[in-house]
Coordinates of C-alpha atoms and ligand atoms in Angstrom, one line a residue:
M91 CA 84.2 -13.5 59.5
T92 CA 81.9 -13.3 61.9
K93 CA 81.4 -15.9 64.1
M94 CA 78.1 -17.9 64.5
V95 CA 76.0 -16.2 66.8
N96 CA 75.8 -19.5 69.0
K97 CA 79.8 -19.8 69.6
T98 CA 79.7 -16.6 71.2
K99 CA 80.9 -15.6 74.3
A100 CA 77.1 -14.0 75.2
W101 CA 74.9 -17.0 74.0
K102 CA 77.2 -19.7 75.8
K103 CA 76.7 -17.4 79.0
L104 CA 73.1 -17.6 78.0
E105 CA 72.9 -21.1 77.1
G106 CA 74.2 -21.6 81.2
H107 CA 72.2 -18.7 82.5
Y108 CA 68.7 -20.5 80.7
K109 CA 69.3 -23.7 82.6
H110 CA 69.2 -21.6 86.3
V111 CA 66.2 -20.0 84.9
K112 CA 64.1 -21.8 82.6
D113 CA 62.0 -22.8 85.9
V114 CA 61.5 -19.5 87.6
E115 CA 58.3 -18.5 87.7
M116 CA 57.6 -14.8 87.0
K117 CA 55.0 -14.3 89.6
D118 CA 57.4 -15.2 92.2
L119 CA 59.7 -12.5 90.1
F120 CA 56.8 -10.2 90.8
A121 CA 56.8 -11.1 94.5
A122 CA 60.3 -11.1 95.3
D123 CA 60.8 -7.5 93.6
K124 CA 58.0 -4.9 94.3
E125 CA 60.2 -2.6 91.5
R126 CA 59.9 -5.2 88.8
A127 CA 57.1 -3.4 86.6
D128 CA 59.0 -0.2 87.1
K129 CA 62.4 -1.8 86.4
F130 CA 61.3 -3.7 83.3
S131 CA 59.4 -0.6 81.7
I132 CA 59.7 2.0 79.2
N133 CA 58.1 5.4 78.3
L134 CA 58.6 7.2 74.8
E135 CA 56.3 9.9 74.8
H136 CA 52.7 8.5 75.0
M137 CA 53.6 4.8 74.8
L138 CA 54.7 2.5 77.6
L139 CA 56.5 -0.7 76.8
D140 CA 55.7 -2.9 79.7
Y141 CA 57.8 -5.9 79.3
S142 CA 57.8 -7.0 83.1
K143 CA 55.7 -10.2 82.3
N144 CA 58.8 -11.6 80.4
R145 CA 61.0 -14.8 82.0
V146 CA 63.6 -12.9 82.4
T147 CA 65.7 -11.3 85.2
E148 CA 67.6 -8.3 86.0
R149 CA 70.4 -11.0 84.4
T150 CA 68.9 -12.3 81.6
M151 CA 68.8 -9.0 80.4
K152 CA 72.6 -8.1 81.1
F153 CA 73.6 -11.2 79.5
L154 CA 71.0 -10.3 76.4
F155 CA 72.2 -6.8 76.3
N156 CA 75.9 -8.4 76.3
L157 CA 75.1 -10.8 73.1
A158 CA 73.5 -7.3 71.2
R159 CA 77.2 -5.7 72.1
E160 CA 79.2 -8.9 71.0
C161 CA 77.1 -8.9 67.8
Q162 CA 77.8 -5.2 67.1
V163 CA 74.3 -4.0 67.5
E164 CA 75.0 -0.7 68.2
E165 CA 77.7 -0.6 65.1
K166 CA 75.0 -2.3 62.9
I167 CA 72.0 0.8 63.6
K168 CA 74.9 3.4 63.0
A169 CA 75.7 1.5 59.3
M170 CA 71.8 1.5 58.5
F171 CA 71.0 5.5 59.3
R172 CA 74.6 6.1 57.2
G173 CA 73.4 4.2 54.1
D174 CA 75.5 1.7 54.5
R175 CA 75.0 -1.0 51.9
I176 CA 73.8 -3.7 54.6
N177 CA 71.5 -5.3 52.0
F178 CA 74.8 -7.2 50.9
T179 CA 73.5 -9.9 48.6
E180 CA 71.6 -6.8 47.0
K181 CA 74.2 -4.6 47.4
R182 CA 71.9 -1.8 48.6
P183 CA 71.3 0.5 51.1
V184 CA 67.6 -0.1 53.5
L185 CA 66.9 3.5 54.1
H186 CA 62.8 3.4 54.6
I187 CA 64.5 5.6 57.8
A188 CA 65.1 8.3 54.9
L189 CA 61.7 8.6 54.2
R190 CA 60.8 9.5 56.9
N191 CA 63.8 11.3 58.1
R192 CA 61.8 14.8 59.0
D193 CA 64.4 17.4 60.0
N194 CA 65.7 16.4 56.6
T195 CA 69.6 15.7 57.6
P196 CA 71.5 14.6 54.4
I197 CA 71.7 11.0 54.1
Y198 CA 74.3 10.1 50.9
V199 CA 74.0 6.9 48.6
D200 CA 76.8 7.2 46.2
G201 CA 78.1 10.5 47.3
K202 CA 74.5 12.3 47.0
D203 CA 72.2 12.9 49.7
V204 CA 68.8 11.3 48.6
M205 CA 66.4 14.0 50.8
P206 CA 65.6 16.7 48.3
K207 CA 64.4 13.6 46.0
I208 CA 62.2 12.3 48.9
N209 CA 61.2 15.6 49.3
E210 CA 60.2 16.2 45.9
V211 CA 58.0 13.6 46.2
L212 CA 56.6 13.9 49.5
A213 CA 55.3 17.5 47.4
K214 CA 54.2 15.6 44.8
M215 CA 51.9 13.2 46.7
R216 CA 50.9 16.6 48.5
K217 CA 49.6 17.9 45.6
F218 CA 48.0 15.3 43.8
S219 CA 46.0 13.6 47.0
D220 CA 44.8 17.3 47.5
A221 CA 43.2 17.7 44.1
V222 CA 41.8 14.5 44.5
R223 CA 40.3 15.1 47.9
F224 CA 39.1 18.5 46.9
G225 CA 37.9 17.2 43.7
E226 CA 40.3 19.4 41.5
F227 CA 41.5 16.2 39.9
K228 CA 38.5 14.9 38.2
G229 CA 37.8 12.3 36.5
H230 CA 37.5 11.9 32.6
T231 CA 33.7 12.7 32.4
G232 CA 34.5 15.5 35.3
K233 CA 33.2 13.9 38.1
K234 CA 35.0 13.8 41.8
L235 CA 37.0 10.8 42.5
T236 CA 36.1 9.3 45.3
N237 CA 36.7 5.4 44.8
I238 CA 40.3 4.7 45.2
V239 CA 41.7 1.4 44.2
N240 CA 45.2 0.0 45.0
I241 CA 46.3 -2.7 43.2
G242 CA 49.5 -4.3 45.0
I243 CA 50.3 -7.2 46.1
G244 CA 53.0 -8.3 49.2
G245 CA 54.8 -4.2 50.5
S246 CA 52.7 -2.7 47.8
D247 CA 49.5 -3.7 49.7
L248 CA 49.7 -5.1 53.1
G249 CA 50.8 -1.3 54.4
P250 CA 48.5 0.8 52.5
V251 CA 45.7 -2.2 53.6
M252 CA 46.7 -1.7 57.2
A253 CA 47.6 1.9 57.3
C254 CA 44.1 2.5 55.5
E255 CA 42.2 0.3 57.7
A256 CA 44.3 2.2 61.1
L257 CA 43.5 5.6 60.2
R258 CA 39.9 4.8 58.7
K259 CA 38.4 7.3 61.5
Y260 CA 40.6 9.6 59.3
W261 CA 39.1 9.4 56.2
A262 CA 37.3 11.9 53.7
K263 CA 33.5 11.3 54.4
D264 CA 32.7 10.6 50.9
I265 CA 36.2 8.2 49.7
N266 CA 36.1 4.9 49.5
C267 CA 39.3 2.8 49.5
Y268 CA 39.7 -0.4 47.9
F269 CA 42.7 -3.1 47.6
I270 CA 42.8 -5.5 44.9
S271 CA 46.0 -7.5 45.3
N272 CA 45.5 -11.6 44.6
I273 CA 45.6 -13.0 41.4
D274 CA 42.3 -14.5 41.6
G275 CA 40.0 -12.6 39.7
T276 CA 37.5 -12.6 41.8
A277 CA 39.5 -10.1 43.7
C278 CA 39.1 -8.1 40.8
A279 CA 35.3 -8.7 40.3
E280 CA 34.1 -7.9 43.8
V281 CA 35.8 -4.5 44.2
L282 CA 34.7 -3.6 40.0
N283 CA 31.4 -5.0 41.2
K284 CA 30.8 -2.4 43.9
I285 CA 32.4 0.7 41.8
D286 CA 31.7 3.4 38.9
P287 CA 34.4 4.2 36.4
E288 CA 33.5 7.4 36.1
T289 CA 34.5 8.0 39.7
T290 CA 37.2 5.7 40.7
L291 CA 41.0 6.4 40.5
F292 CA 43.5 3.5 40.5
I293 CA 46.8 3.5 42.0
V294 CA 49.1 0.4 40.4
A295 CA 50.9 0.2 43.3
S296 CA 54.7 -2.3 42.1
K297 CA 58.0 -1.5 43.0
T298 CA 59.4 -3.5 40.0
F299 CA 56.3 -3.0 37.8
T300 CA 56.6 -6.6 36.7
T301 CA 55.0 -8.9 39.5
I302 CA 52.4 -10.7 38.0
E303 CA 49.4 -10.3 40.0
T304 CA 49.4 -7.0 40.0
L305 CA 50.1 -6.3 36.5
T306 CA 47.3 -8.5 35.5
N307 CA 45.1 -7.4 37.6
A308 CA 46.1 -3.8 36.5
K309 CA 45.2 -5.1 32.8
T310 CA 41.7 -6.2 33.8
C311 CA 41.3 -2.8 35.7
R312 CA 41.9 -1.2 32.5
K313 CA 40.3 -2.9 30.1
W314 CA 36.7 -2.3 32.2
L315 CA 37.7 1.3 32.3
V316 CA 38.3 1.8 28.4
D317 CA 35.5 -0.4 27.9
A318 CA 33.1 2.0 29.8
L319 CA 35.0 5.1 29.4
G320 CA 37.3 4.7 26.5
E321 CA 41.1 4.6 26.0
H322 CA 41.3 8.6 26.8
A323 CA 39.9 8.2 29.8
V324 CA 43.2 6.1 31.4
A325 CA 45.5 9.6 31.8
K326 CA 42.7 10.6 34.3
H327 CA 42.0 7.4 36.1
F328 CA 45.6 6.0 36.3
V329 CA 48.2 6.2 38.4
A330 CA 51.3 4.3 39.1
L331 CA 53.7 4.3 42.2
S332 CA 57.2 2.6 41.5
T333 CA 61.0 2.2 40.8
N334 CA 60.3 1.5 37.5
Q335 CA 59.3 4.7 35.0
K336 CA 59.8 2.4 31.5
E337 CA 57.6 -0.2 32.8
V338 CA 55.3 2.3 33.8
E339 CA 55.9 3.9 30.1
K340 CA 55.0 0.5 28.8
F341 CA 52.1 -0.3 30.5
G342 CA 50.7 2.9 29.2
I343 CA 50.6 5.3 32.3
N344 CA 52.0 9.0 31.5
P345 CA 55.5 9.5 33.6
E346 CA 53.7 12.5 35.1
N347 CA 51.6 10.1 36.9
M348 CA 53.8 8.3 38.1
F349 CA 55.2 8.3 41.9
E350 CA 58.4 7.4 42.0
F351 CA 60.8 5.7 44.9
W352 CA 64.2 3.8 44.8
D353 CA 65.9 0.8 45.1
F354 CA 67.0 1.3 48.9
V355 CA 63.6 0.8 49.9
G356 CA 62.1 -2.6 50.5
G357 CA 58.8 -3.6 49.4
R358 CA 57.8 -4.4 52.9
Y359 CA 59.3 -1.2 54.3
S360 CA 57.3 1.0 51.7
M361 CA 54.2 2.1 52.9
W362 CA 56.1 5.5 53.8
S363 CA 57.2 6.5 50.5
A364 CA 54.7 7.1 47.3
I365 CA 53.3 3.6 47.9
G366 CA 51.7 5.4 50.4
L367 CA 49.8 7.6 48.2
I368 CA 46.1 6.2 49.0
I369 CA 46.8 6.4 52.6
A370 CA 47.2 10.3 51.9
I371 CA 44.0 10.2 49.7
A372 CA 42.3 8.5 52.0
A373 CA 43.3 10.3 55.7
G374 CA 44.8 13.7 54.2
M375 CA 48.5 14.4 53.5
D376 CA 48.9 16.3 56.7
N377 CA 48.1 12.7 58.7
F378 CA 50.3 10.9 56.3
E379 CA 53.2 13.4 57.2
K380 CA 52.0 12.8 61.2
M381 CA 52.3 9.4 60.5
L382 CA 56.1 9.7 59.2
D383 CA 56.6 12.1 62.3
G384 CA 55.7 9.4 64.9
A385 CA 58.1 7.2 63.0
F386 CA 61.2 9.4 63.1
A387 CA 60.1 9.5 66.5
M388 CA 60.8 6.2 66.7
D389 CA 63.6 6.1 64.5
R390 CA 65.3 8.3 66.8
H391 CA 65.2 6.7 69.9
F392 CA 66.4 3.6 68.2
A393 CA 69.7 5.4 67.0
E394 CA 70.1 7.2 70.2
A395 CA 69.0 5.3 73.0
D396 CA 71.7 3.0 74.8
L397 CA 70.7 -0.6 74.2
E398 CA 69.0 -1.3 77.7
H399 CA 66.6 1.6 77.1
N400 CA 66.1 0.5 73.7
I401 CA 62.4 -0.7 72.8
P402 CA 62.9 -2.1 69.5
V403 CA 66.5 -3.8 70.9
I404 CA 64.7 -5.1 74.2
L405 CA 62.1 -6.7 71.9
A406 CA 64.5 -8.3 69.5
L407 CA 66.2 -10.0 72.4
L408 CA 63.2 -11.1 74.4
G409 CA 61.9 -12.8 71.1
I410 CA 66.1 -14.0 70.5
W411 CA 65.5 -15.0 74.4
Y412 CA 62.4 -17.6 73.6
N413 CA 63.0 -18.6 69.8
N414 CA 66.6 -19.9 70.3
F415 CA 66.6 -20.6 74.3
F416 CA 63.0 -21.6 75.3
N417 CA 62.4 -23.2 71.8
A418 CA 59.3 -20.9 70.9
K419 CA 59.3 -21.4 67.3
R420 CA 55.7 -18.5 67.3
Y421 CA 54.7 -15.8 68.9
A422 CA 51.6 -13.6 68.2
V423 CA 51.1 -10.2 68.2
V424 CA 47.3 -9.1 69.5
P425 CA 45.6 -5.6 69.4
Y426 CA 43.2 -4.8 71.2
D427 CA 41.8 -2.3 68.7
Q428 CA 39.3 -3.2 65.7
Y429 CA 41.2 -0.5 63.1
L430 CA 44.6 -2.4 63.4
Q431 CA 43.0 -5.4 62.5
Y432 CA 45.4 -5.7 59.8
L433 CA 48.6 -5.2 61.5
P434 CA 49.6 -8.9 62.3
A435 CA 49.3 -9.7 58.4
Y436 CA 51.2 -6.6 57.8
L437 CA 54.1 -7.8 60.3
Q438 CA 54.1 -11.3 59.2
Q439 CA 55.5 -10.1 55.7
L440 CA 57.5 -7.8 57.6
D441 CA 59.1 -9.9 59.8
M442 CA 58.7 -13.6 58.2
E443 CA 60.0 -12.5 54.7
S444 CA 62.6 -10.5 56.1
N445 CA 64.1 -13.1 59.1
G446 CA 63.4 -16.6 56.9
K447 CA 66.6 -16.8 56.5
F448 CA 68.5 -20.0 56.6
V449 CA 72.0 -18.4 55.2
N450 CA 74.3 -16.0 57.3
T451 CA 76.2 -13.1 56.0
N452 CA 79.5 -15.6 55.3
G453 CA 77.4 -17.5 53.1
E454 CA 77.2 -20.4 55.5
V455 CA 74.4 -22.5 56.6
V456 CA 73.0 -21.0 60.2
T457 CA 73.4 -23.9 63.1
Y458 CA 70.2 -21.9 65.1
S459 CA 67.0 -21.2 64.1
T460 CA 66.2 -17.5 62.9
G461 CA 62.5 -16.2 62.2
P462 CA 59.8 -17.4 64.2
V463 CA 56.4 -17.6 62.9
L464 CA 54.3 -14.8 63.1
F465 CA 50.1 -15.0 63.4
G466 CA 47.9 -12.7 65.5
G467 CA 44.5 -11.1 65.2
A468 CA 42.8 -8.4 67.0
G469 CA 41.6 -9.1 70.5
T470 CA 38.7 -10.2 71.7
N471 CA 38.1 -11.9 68.7
V472 CA 41.2 -14.2 69.0
Q473 CA 40.8 -15.1 71.9
H474 CA 37.6 -17.5 70.9
S475 CA 40.5 -18.8 68.5
F476 CA 43.1 -19.5 69.0
F477 CA 44.0 -18.3 72.9
Q478 CA 42.7 -21.6 74.5
L479 CA 46.3 -23.1 72.6
I480 CA 48.2 -19.8 74.3
H481 CA 46.9 -20.0 77.7
Q482 CA 46.6 -24.1 77.8
G483 CA 48.6 -25.8 75.1
T484 CA 52.0 -27.6 75.4
D485 CA 54.3 -24.9 74.2
M486 CA 55.1 -21.4 74.9
V487 CA 53.7 -18.6 72.2
P488 CA 55.3 -15.4 73.3
I489 CA 52.9 -12.9 73.0
D490 CA 52.4 -8.7 72.0
F491 CA 49.3 -7.1 73.1
I492 CA 48.8 -3.4 72.2
I493 CA 45.9 -1.6 73.9
P494 CA 44.7 2.4 73.1
A495 CA 44.2 4.3 76.3
I496 CA 41.2 6.0 74.5
S497 CA 38.8 4.4 72.0
H498 CA 38.2 6.4 68.8
N499 CA 34.6 5.0 69.4
E500 CA 33.7 5.2 73.0
I501 CA 30.7 4.2 73.5
G502 CA 28.8 2.8 76.5
E503 CA 31.2 0.3 78.4
H504 CA 33.1 -1.2 75.2
H505 CA 36.1 0.7 75.7
E506 CA 36.1 -0.7 79.5
I507 CA 35.4 -4.4 78.7
L508 CA 37.8 -4.3 76.1
V509 CA 40.8 -3.1 78.3
A510 CA 39.9 -5.1 81.2
N511 CA 40.2 -8.3 78.6
V512 CA 43.6 -7.1 77.6
L513 CA 44.9 -6.8 81.3
A514 CA 43.4 -10.0 82.2
Q515 CA 45.0 -11.9 79.5
S516 CA 48.4 -10.9 80.4
E517 CA 47.8 -11.4 84.2
A518 CA 46.1 -14.6 83.7
L519 CA 49.1 -15.8 81.0
M520 CA 51.2 -14.9 83.7
K521 CA 49.9 -16.7 87.1
G522 CA 48.0 -19.3 85.8
K523 CA 46.0 -21.5 87.9
T524 CA 46.9 -24.6 90.3
V525 CA 45.2 -27.9 90.6
A526 CA 44.5 -27.0 93.7
E527 CA 43.3 -23.4 93.1
A528 CA 41.1 -25.1 90.4
A529 CA 39.9 -28.0 92.7
E530 CA 39.0 -25.0 95.5
E531 CA 36.9 -23.0 92.7
L532 CA 34.9 -26.3 91.7
A533 CA 34.0 -26.6 95.1
E534 CA 32.9 -23.2 95.8
A535 CA 31.0 -23.9 92.5
G536 CA 29.4 -27.0 94.6
K537 CA 30.7 -29.6 92.9
S538 CA 30.8 -33.1 94.1
K539 CA 34.0 -35.0 94.8
D540 CA 34.3 -36.9 92.2
E541 CA 33.6 -34.1 90.0
I542 CA 36.4 -32.0 91.6
K543 CA 38.3 -35.0 91.0
A544 CA 37.7 -35.7 87.1
L545 CA 38.2 -31.8 86.0
K546 CA 40.7 -30.1 88.3
L547 CA 43.6 -30.9 85.8
Y548 CA 41.6 -29.8 83.0
K549 CA 40.3 -26.6 84.3
S550 CA 44.1 -25.6 86.0
F551 CA 46.7 -23.2 84.0
S552 CA 50.3 -23.8 84.1
G553 CA 50.6 -19.6 83.5
N554 CA 54.0 -18.3 83.3
R555 CA 53.5 -17.8 79.8
P556 CA 55.0 -14.1 78.7
S557 CA 53.8 -11.3 77.3
N558 CA 55.0 -7.8 76.2
T559 CA 52.0 -5.0 76.9
M560 CA 52.3 -2.3 74.7
V561 CA 49.8 0.7 75.6
F562 CA 49.3 4.2 73.6
K563 CA 47.2 6.8 74.1
K564 CA 45.6 6.7 71.0
I565 CA 45.7 5.5 67.6
D566 CA 46.3 7.9 65.8
P567 CA 48.6 9.1 62.8
Y568 CA 51.6 9.5 64.5
T569 CA 51.0 6.5 67.1
L570 CA 51.2 4.2 64.6
G571 CA 54.3 5.2 62.8
M572 CA 56.5 4.8 66.0
L573 CA 54.6 1.2 65.9
V574 CA 55.5 0.0 63.0
A575 CA 58.9 1.6 63.2
M576 CA 59.3 -0.2 66.3
Y577 CA 58.7 -3.5 64.6
E578 CA 60.9 -2.2 61.4
H579 CA 63.5 -1.8 63.8
K580 CA 63.4 -5.4 66.2
V581 CA 63.2 -7.1 62.9
Y582 CA 66.4 -5.3 61.7
V583 CA 68.1 -6.4 65.5
Q584 CA 67.1 -9.8 65.0
G585 CA 68.7 -10.1 61.8
V586 CA 71.5 -8.2 62.9
I587 CA 71.9 -11.0 65.7
W588 CA 71.2 -14.0 63.5
N589 CA 73.6 -12.5 60.9
I590 CA 71.4 -12.8 58.2
N591 CA 70.8 -10.5 55.3
S592 CA 67.0 -9.5 56.4
F593 CA 66.3 -7.0 53.2
D594 CA 66.6 -9.5 50.2
Q595 CA 63.5 -12.2 49.4
M596 CA 65.5 -14.3 47.4
G597 CA 63.0 -17.4 49.4
V598 CA 59.9 -16.2 47.3
E599 CA 61.1 -16.7 43.5
L600 CA 61.4 -20.5 43.1
G601 CA 57.5 -20.8 43.5
K602 CA 56.6 -18.0 41.0
Q603 CA 59.5 -19.8 38.6
M604 CA 58.2 -22.8 38.8
A605 CA 54.6 -21.3 38.1
K606 CA 55.4 -19.5 34.5
S607 CA 56.7 -23.3 33.7
I608 CA 53.4 -24.2 34.6
L609 CA 50.6 -22.2 33.3
P610 CA 51.3 -23.3 29.4
E611 CA 50.4 -26.9 30.3
L612 CA 47.4 -25.5 32.4
Q613 CA 46.5 -23.6 28.4
G614 CA 47.2 -26.7 27.2
N615 CA 50.5 -25.8 25.7
A616 CA 52.3 -28.9 26.8
G617 CA 55.9 -27.2 27.8
G618 CA 58.0 -30.6 28.2
V619 CA 58.9 -29.7 32.0
H620 CA 59.5 -33.1 34.1
H621 CA 57.0 -33.1 37.6
D622 CA 57.3 -35.2 40.3
A623 CA 54.0 -38.0 40.0
S624 CA 52.2 -35.5 42.7
T625 CA 51.9 -32.7 40.7
S626 CA 51.3 -34.2 37.0
Q627 CA 48.2 -35.9 39.0
L628 CA 47.2 -32.1 40.0
I629 CA 47.5 -30.6 36.8
A630 CA 45.7 -33.4 35.4
T631 CA 42.6 -33.5 37.2
I632 CA 42.2 -29.6 37.2
K633 CA 42.4 -30.0 33.6
R634 CA 40.1 -32.6 33.6
L635 CA 37.3 -30.6 36.2
R636 CA 37.5 -28.3 34.1
K637 CA 36.1 -29.4 30.5
Ligands
F6P37 O1 57.1 -11.3 48.0 C1 57.9 -10.7 47.4 C2 58.1 -9.5 46.9 O2 58.8 -9.1 45.8 C3 57.7 -8.5 48.1 O3 59.1 -8.3 48.7 C4 57.0 -7.3 47.4 O4 56.4 -6.4 48.5 C5 56.1 -8.3 46.6 O5 56.4 -9.1 46.0 C6 55.6 -7.0 45.5 O6 56.5 -6.7 44.8 P1 56.5 -5.5 43.7 O7 56.0 -3.8 44.5 O8 57.7 -4.9 43.1 O9 55.3 -5.4 42.4

C-alpha cells in the first residue's frame, strides 16, 4: 500500500520548509544571487524554461526532488514507456508516447509490438490526407473537398481544434476547417450554413463511437448531405476515426474509410493518433509528422533527463508546491501568441479530466488537494480581463507564460509590443510596487497630499506572485509537439505524486446518465424518475415555456 503523500518524509520536510520560506520575497532572492536566472532555467533545443520567478530556493527544489523520488516518479516514468497498465481502473496501458515513437523502438502490449499498427495508420493518414489536399480523393459529384468538418467532442475535438489553429499558417490555401462538438443544434447549423455539400468532407471523430453529442451531430450532418446528394454520396463525404469498428459500420461508414486507434490511447491524449487527421489534411502530413517529432523530443527528454533537469518534472513539482503548500487552487496558462489561443481550453481537459480525482490508487479518499483549476487565454487579451485579479486579488494564481521569439506575422512593431508585454507582466508580478513607491509615483504625477493618501494603497502591488516563462523560437509544428507533450508529462508526474489514476474519467459519467433519464420527460414521456424539487421545477418550467 502506498502511503498518502502527505504522510511521506519528503512532504513533512516540505511542510517545515514552507514555514521558513513562505514570506521570502523573490526580488530579494534575485538580489542575493546574480546566478538565479541561470540556475533556475533549462534549455531544450530552441526552448527555454525560465522558472526563476517562483517562490523557491535551491533548498525548496531539493526537497521537491526528494518528494518526487520518494513517490517513485522515475520508476513510474519507466512504467509508462514500458507499456505497463498504469491506467489500472480500466486495466489499460497508456501509450500516447507510442504514437510519436519516431525511432520505432518496439513497445509491447500483451507481447505484441504496437509500432507496426501505428505506422500502418500513419501511412494511411498520409495517403488519404495527400489525396484530399491534392484533389485526388474527390466528392461524389467530382469536386475537390475543401471544407473539412471534424465532428467530435472532448479529446476528439479539443486537440484537433487547438492544433489546427496553432498551425493555421501552414494550412493549404484552399482548405477550410470547421469543428462541430456541442450538442446544441446551433453548433451544427452555423457550420452547415457556411458550407456546400459537394465540397465537404465530414470526419466523425469518436474513440468509443457511442458519444451522444458526436453521433447526434454526425446523424444531422449525414441527413443534410444525403438530402442534397443522395445516399451514395456518404462514401465520398464521411470518414470515421475510432477504436470501435462495429459502431462505425452500424452508423453506415465503410470500414475502409475508418482510421483506427486503440484503447491504449486516452481521448485527451489522442491528437497524435488518427484523431489528428484534420490537422494532417489542413497542414499536411509532413507537418503532422514534425509535430510528432517535437513530441518525441520531449518524450526522450522526459524519459532520459534526471529529475533535476527534467522540464515536465520541474513544472509538476512547482504546481504541487503552490497547490498543496501555498493553497493556490488555480493556475493560469497564458500564451502570447494568437495561434495558441485554444491551448488553455485544450489544457483544461488534459489537466482537469486527468487529475480531478479524489480516490488514490489504494482505493482511499485522499487527504490532500489534487488537480487545480486551470484557466487562461491569449495575451495580451487576458491582461484586459482577468489580470486585475492576478495582480491585486487576494489569492495567488501562478501563471505559465508562453512566448515565441519570432512571430509568423511580423508586422510593424506588433511582435515587439507583444513581447514587451509578456516580459513586463512576469516582472511586475514578481516585483510588485510598494505603497511608498506608489506614493512617490502619485507625487511625481502632481497629485495633492490628500489624493496621495487616499490612493497610494489602491495603486500598490504586493508582488511576489510566481510565474514560469517558456520561450520558443517560433510556434511551428515541432514546437507545438514539444509544448503539448511537456504538459502531458507534467500532468502525469503530478498524478503520480498525488497517487491517483490520471487516465480514467469516471467523473463525467453521472451527469451523462442523468441526462438520459431526463430526456424522455422533456419529450413528454414521463419516466417516473424521482427528481429533487428544483430539478422537477426546472423541467416543468422549460416544458411550459416551450408550449
Ligand atoms: O468527456 C468524457 C470523454 O470520454 C472524454 O474523455 C473524451 O475525450 C470525450 O468524452 C469524447 O469521447 P469519444 O471520443 O469516445 O467520443
